[in-house]
Structures are given as C-alpha cells and as structure tokens.
CSV table of C-alpha atoms in Angstrom, one decimal:
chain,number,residue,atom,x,y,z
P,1,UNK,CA,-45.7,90.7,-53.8
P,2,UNK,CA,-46.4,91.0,-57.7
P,3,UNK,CA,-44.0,88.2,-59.6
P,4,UNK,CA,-41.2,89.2,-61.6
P,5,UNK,CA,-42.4,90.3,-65.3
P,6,UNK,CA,-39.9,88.1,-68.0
P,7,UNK,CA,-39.9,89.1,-71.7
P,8,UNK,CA,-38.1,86.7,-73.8
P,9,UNK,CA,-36.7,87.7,-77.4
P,10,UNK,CA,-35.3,84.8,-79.3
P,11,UNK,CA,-35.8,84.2,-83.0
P,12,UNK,CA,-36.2,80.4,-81.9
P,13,UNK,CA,-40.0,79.5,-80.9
P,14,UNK,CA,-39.1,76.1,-79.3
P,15,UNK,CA,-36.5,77.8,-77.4
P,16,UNK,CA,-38.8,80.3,-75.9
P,17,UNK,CA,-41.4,77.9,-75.2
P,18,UNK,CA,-38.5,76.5,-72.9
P,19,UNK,CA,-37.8,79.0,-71.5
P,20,UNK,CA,-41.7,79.8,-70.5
P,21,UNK,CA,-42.0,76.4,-69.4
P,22,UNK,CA,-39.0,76.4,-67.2
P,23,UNK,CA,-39.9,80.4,-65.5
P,24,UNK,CA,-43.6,79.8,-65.4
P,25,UNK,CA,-42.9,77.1,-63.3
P,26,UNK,CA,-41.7,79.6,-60.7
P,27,UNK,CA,-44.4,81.3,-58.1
P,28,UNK,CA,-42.4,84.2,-58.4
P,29,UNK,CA,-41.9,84.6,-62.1
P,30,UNK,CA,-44.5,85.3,-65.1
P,31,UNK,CA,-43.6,85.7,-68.5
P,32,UNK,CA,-45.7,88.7,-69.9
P,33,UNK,CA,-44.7,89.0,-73.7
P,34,UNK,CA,-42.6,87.7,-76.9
P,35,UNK,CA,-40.2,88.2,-79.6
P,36,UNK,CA,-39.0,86.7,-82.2
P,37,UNK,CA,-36.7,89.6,-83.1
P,38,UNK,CA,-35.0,92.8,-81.6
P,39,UNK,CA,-37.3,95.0,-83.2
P,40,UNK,CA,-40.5,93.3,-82.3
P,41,UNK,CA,-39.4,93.1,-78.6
P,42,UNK,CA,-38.2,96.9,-78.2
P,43,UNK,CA,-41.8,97.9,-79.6
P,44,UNK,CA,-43.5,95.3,-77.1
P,45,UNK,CA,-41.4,97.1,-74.1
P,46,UNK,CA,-41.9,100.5,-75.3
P,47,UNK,CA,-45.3,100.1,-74.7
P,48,UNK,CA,-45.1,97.7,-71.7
P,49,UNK,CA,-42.2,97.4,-70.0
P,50,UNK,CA,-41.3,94.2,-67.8
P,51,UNK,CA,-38.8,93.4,-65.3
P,52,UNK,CA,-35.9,91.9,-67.1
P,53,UNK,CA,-36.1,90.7,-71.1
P,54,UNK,CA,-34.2,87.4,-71.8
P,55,UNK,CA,-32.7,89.0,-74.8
P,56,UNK,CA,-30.6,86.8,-77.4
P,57,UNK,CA,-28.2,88.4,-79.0
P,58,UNK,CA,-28.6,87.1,-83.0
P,59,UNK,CA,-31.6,87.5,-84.0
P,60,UNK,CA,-33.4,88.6,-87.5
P,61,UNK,CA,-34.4,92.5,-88.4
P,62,UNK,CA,-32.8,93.8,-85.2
P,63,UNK,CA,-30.2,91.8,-83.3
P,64,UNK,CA,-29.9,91.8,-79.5
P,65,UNK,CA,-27.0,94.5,-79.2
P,66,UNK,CA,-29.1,97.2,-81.0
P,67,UNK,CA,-32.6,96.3,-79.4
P,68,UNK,CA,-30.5,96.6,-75.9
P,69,UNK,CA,-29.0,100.0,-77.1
P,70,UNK,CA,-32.3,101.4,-77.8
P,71,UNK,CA,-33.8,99.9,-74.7
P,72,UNK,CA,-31.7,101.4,-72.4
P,73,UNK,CA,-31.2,104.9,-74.0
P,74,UNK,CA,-34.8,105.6,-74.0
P,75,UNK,CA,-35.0,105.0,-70.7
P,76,UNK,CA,-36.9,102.0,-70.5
P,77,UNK,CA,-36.6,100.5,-66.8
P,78,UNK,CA,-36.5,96.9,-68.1
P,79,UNK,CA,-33.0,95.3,-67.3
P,80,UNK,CA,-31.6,93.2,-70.0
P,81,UNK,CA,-30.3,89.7,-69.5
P,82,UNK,CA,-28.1,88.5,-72.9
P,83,UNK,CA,-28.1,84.8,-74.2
P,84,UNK,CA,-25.3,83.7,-76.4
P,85,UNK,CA,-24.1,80.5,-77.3
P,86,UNK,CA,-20.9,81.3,-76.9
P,87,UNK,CA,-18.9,82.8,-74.2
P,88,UNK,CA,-16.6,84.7,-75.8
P,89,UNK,CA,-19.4,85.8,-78.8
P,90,UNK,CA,-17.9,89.1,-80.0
P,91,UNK,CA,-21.2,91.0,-79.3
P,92,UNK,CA,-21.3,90.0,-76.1
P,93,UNK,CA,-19.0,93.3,-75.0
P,94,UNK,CA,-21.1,95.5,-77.5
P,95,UNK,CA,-24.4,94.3,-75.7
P,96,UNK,CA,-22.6,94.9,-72.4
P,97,UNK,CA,-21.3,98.4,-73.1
P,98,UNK,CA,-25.0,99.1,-74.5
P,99,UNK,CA,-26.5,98.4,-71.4
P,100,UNK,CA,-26.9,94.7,-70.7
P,101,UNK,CA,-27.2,94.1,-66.5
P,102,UNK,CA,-25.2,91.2,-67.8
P,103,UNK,CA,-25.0,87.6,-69.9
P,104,UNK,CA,-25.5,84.2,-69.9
P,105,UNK,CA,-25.1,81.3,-71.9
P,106,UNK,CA,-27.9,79.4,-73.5
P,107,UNK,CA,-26.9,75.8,-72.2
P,108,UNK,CA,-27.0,77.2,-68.3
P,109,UNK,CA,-28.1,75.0,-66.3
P,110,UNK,CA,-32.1,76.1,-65.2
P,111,UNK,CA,-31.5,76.9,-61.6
P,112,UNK,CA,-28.6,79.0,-63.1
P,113,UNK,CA,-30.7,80.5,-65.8
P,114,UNK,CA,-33.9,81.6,-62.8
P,115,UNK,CA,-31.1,82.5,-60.1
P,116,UNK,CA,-29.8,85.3,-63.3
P,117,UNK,CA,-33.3,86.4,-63.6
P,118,UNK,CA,-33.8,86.8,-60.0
P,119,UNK,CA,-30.5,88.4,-59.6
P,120,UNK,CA,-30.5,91.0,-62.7
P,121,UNK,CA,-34.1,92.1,-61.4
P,122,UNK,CA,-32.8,93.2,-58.1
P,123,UNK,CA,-30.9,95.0,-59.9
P,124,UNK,CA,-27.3,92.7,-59.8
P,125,UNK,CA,-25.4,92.3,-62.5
P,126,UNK,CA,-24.8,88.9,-64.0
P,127,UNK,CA,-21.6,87.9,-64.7
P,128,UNK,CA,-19.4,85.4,-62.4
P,129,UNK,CA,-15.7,85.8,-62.4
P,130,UNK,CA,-14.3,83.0,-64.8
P,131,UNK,CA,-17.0,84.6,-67.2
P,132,UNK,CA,-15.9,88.1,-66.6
P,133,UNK,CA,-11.9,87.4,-67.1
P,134,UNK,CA,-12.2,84.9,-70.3
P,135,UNK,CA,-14.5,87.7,-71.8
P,136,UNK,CA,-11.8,90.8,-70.8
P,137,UNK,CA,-9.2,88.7,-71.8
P,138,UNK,CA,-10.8,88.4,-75.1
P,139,UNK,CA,-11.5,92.3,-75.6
P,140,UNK,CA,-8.8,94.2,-73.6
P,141,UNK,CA,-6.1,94.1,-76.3
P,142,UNK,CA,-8.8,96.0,-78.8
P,143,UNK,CA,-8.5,99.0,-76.2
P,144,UNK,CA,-5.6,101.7,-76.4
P,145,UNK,CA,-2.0,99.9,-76.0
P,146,UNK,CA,-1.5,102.4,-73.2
P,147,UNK,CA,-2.8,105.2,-71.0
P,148,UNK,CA,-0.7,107.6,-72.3
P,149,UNK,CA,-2.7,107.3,-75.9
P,150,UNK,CA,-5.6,109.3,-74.3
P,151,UNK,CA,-6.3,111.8,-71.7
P,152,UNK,CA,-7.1,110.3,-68.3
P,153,UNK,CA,-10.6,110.0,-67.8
P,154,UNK,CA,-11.7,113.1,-65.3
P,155,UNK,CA,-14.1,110.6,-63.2
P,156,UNK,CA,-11.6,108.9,-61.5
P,157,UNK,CA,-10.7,112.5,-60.0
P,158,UNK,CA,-13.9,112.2,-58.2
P,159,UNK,CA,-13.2,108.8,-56.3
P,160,UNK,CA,-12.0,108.4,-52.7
P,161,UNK,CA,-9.2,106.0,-51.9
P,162,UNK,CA,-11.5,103.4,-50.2
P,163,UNK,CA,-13.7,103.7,-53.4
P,164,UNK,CA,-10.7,102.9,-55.8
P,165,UNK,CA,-10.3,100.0,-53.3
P,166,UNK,CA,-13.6,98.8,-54.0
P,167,UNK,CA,-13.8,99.2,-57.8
P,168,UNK,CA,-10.8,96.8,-58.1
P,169,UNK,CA,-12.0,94.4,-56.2
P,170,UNK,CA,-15.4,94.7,-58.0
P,171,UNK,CA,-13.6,94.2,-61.2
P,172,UNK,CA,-11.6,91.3,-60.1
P,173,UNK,CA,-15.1,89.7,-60.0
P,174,UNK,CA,-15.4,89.6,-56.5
P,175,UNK,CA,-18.5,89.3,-54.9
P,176,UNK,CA,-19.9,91.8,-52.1
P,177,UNK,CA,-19.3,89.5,-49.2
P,178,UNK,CA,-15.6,88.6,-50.5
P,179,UNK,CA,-14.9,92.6,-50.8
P,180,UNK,CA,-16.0,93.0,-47.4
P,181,UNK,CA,-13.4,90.3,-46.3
P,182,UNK,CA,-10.9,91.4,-48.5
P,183,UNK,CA,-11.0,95.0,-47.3
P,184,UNK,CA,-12.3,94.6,-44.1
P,185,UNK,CA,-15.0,96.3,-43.6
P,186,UNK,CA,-18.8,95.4,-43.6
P,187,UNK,CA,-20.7,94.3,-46.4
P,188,UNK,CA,-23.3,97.5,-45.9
P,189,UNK,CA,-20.6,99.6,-46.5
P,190,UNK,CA,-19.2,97.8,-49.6
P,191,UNK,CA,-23.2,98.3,-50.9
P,192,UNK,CA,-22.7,101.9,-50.2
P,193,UNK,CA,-19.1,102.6,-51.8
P,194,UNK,CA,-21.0,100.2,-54.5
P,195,UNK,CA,-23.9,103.2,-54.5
P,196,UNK,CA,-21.6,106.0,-54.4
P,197,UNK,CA,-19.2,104.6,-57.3
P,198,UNK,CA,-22.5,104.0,-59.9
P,199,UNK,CA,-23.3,107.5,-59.0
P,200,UNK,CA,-20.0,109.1,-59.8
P,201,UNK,CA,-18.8,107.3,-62.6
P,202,UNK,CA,-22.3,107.0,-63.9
P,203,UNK,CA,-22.5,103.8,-64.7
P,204,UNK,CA,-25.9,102.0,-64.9
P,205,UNK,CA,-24.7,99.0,-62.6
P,206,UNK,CA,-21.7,96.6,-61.8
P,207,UNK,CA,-21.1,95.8,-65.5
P,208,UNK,CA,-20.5,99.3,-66.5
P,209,UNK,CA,-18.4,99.2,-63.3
P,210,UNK,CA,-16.3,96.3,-64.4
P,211,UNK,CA,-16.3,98.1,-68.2
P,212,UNK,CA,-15.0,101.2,-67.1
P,213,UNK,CA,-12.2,99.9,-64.4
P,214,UNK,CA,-10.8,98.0,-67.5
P,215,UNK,CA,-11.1,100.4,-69.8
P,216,UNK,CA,-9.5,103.3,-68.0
P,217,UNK,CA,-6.5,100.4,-66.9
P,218,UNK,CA,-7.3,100.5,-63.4
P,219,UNK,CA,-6.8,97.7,-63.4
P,220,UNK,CA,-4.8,95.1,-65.9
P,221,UNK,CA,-5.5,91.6,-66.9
C-alpha cells in the first residue's frame, strides 16, 4: 500500500524539518512537498495534491485560514490538519468552518501528532472532546443569542429521530464506539447514520458536523 503523502506549510524551517524528521521516520508516511506560506502551499497542491497538509495557521503572504478556504473550495481532495499554538487561537474556528478535518496544537506530543495524520487521512476528524468544548465554549456566545433571531435551518427537516440522536452525541465529542454504547446499537450502524448525516446536512466530515449542531443550538454548551 502507497504511504500517506504529508505536506507541511509552516513559515518556520526548523519546525518543518521536525516535523519531516519525526513523519519520515514512519514506513507509512512520506512527506512530498513544502511551504513556507499559505500561498506557496495552495499553488504546490493545486498542482499536486497530497493526503493531508500540516497547515499552520499564521503564516506570511497567506495565512492558514485562507490557504484552507481556497483548498477546499476548489475541490482539492487534500485534507487539512491545523497547527496552532494555542488552543483557543481565534482562527482556529475560522480554519474549521473553512474546511479544516480538524486541529492540533504544535507542542503534541509525536505519537499524538502521527496518530492525527493517520486519523484525518482516513478521513476522521481531529478533534478530542476537552479540545472540542474549551474551543465552543470560546466561540458559541459570538453566535445568535437565540433561535428565534433566525429562521430554523431547513436541513434538520431532513433528519430522522435516530439521526438527531447521533448528531448530539457526535457533538458532545463522543467517539463512534461510545455512541454505539450510548445508544445501543452497533458501531456499523453509528458509521452509517455518521454517512447519512454528512450527506444531508452536507457537511464535509465530523467537524462540520460538530459546527453545525452548535450552530443551529441542537445542542447547548
């Protein structure tokens, strides 16, 4: 099986060459290209795309919320992975509702930092539940102060009971395996409400699932 192609953009050198080091390292990993700005890295994967793109999110010419923005509304297959420094950096949301599969912070430990890479490739989103809570908590109260300020939004219309179910659980932070015990069923069938809720509520994975469960108040901090 081909390894799993790694893009990093940081405006850092030594930081990338750590981050080479540390995925090269890997039988399964190769690291196939560069940045040292958004810009730089959005031409690189128009013209080649890779797997997932470590993608930092301050960086020089183009930072990492626009290069993911222009990433994933072109189309481009890569999935974007978003270091900060901090956890509550206030572009982490905007590179999450631009696309971002999901974030992590710079001073991860490395098993955390190649299980992220691993994980975002097959197409997981990357964000665990203390993450997920401390960052809502931090952008929640810039949404409406209640429903009644807009219309409901017409996609939850399309979702079954058991889906509903599933979407709260999802945005609890809940893993697969703990929906399955929670709502007792098995965890094939949490993968396909899973399916069928991305499809309906078009939402490019789990992130967007989290996103939109919040911002619609499904559910409440």
């Amino acid at each position: 099986m081909s390894p799993t192609r790694v893009f990093l953009a940081d405006d850092q050198s030594l930081v990338r060459g750590g981050f080479r080091m540390l995925i090269e390292a890997e039988d399964d990993l190769a690291v196939v290209g560069e940045a040292s700005d958004g810009a730089q890295a959005v031409r690189a994967l128009s013209s080649a795309p890779a797997d997932v793109v470590l993608m930092d999110i301050r960086m020089p010419v183009m930072d990492g919320v626009e290069a993911t923005h222009r990433l994933v509304h072109s189309g481009n297959p890569t999935k974007v992975l978003v270091l900060t420094t901090f956890d509550l950096d206030e572009y982490v949301f905007a590179a999450l509702k631009a696309g971002a599969s999901g974030f992590l912070l710079k001073d991860a430990r490395p098993e955390e930092l190649l299980s992220a890479i691993r994980d975002v490739a097959a197409g997981d989103a990357v964000m665990s539940p203390s993450v997920t809570r401390r960052l809502l908590e931090h952008v929640v109260p810039t949404l409406p102060s209640a429903p009644g300020d807009r219309a409901p939004d017409p996609r939850l219309g399309l979702l079954t009971e058991r889906e509903r179910e599933v979407l709260v659980e999802i945005a609890r932070g809940a893993t697969n395996g703990e929906i399955a015990r929670t709502l007792y069923m098995a965890e094939g069938t949490v993968k396909t409400h899973i399916g069928r809720l991305l499809a309906k509520l078009e939402c490019r994975d789990r992130v967007g699932l989290v996103l939109f469960a919040f911002e619609t108040r499904l559910v409440e901090l």
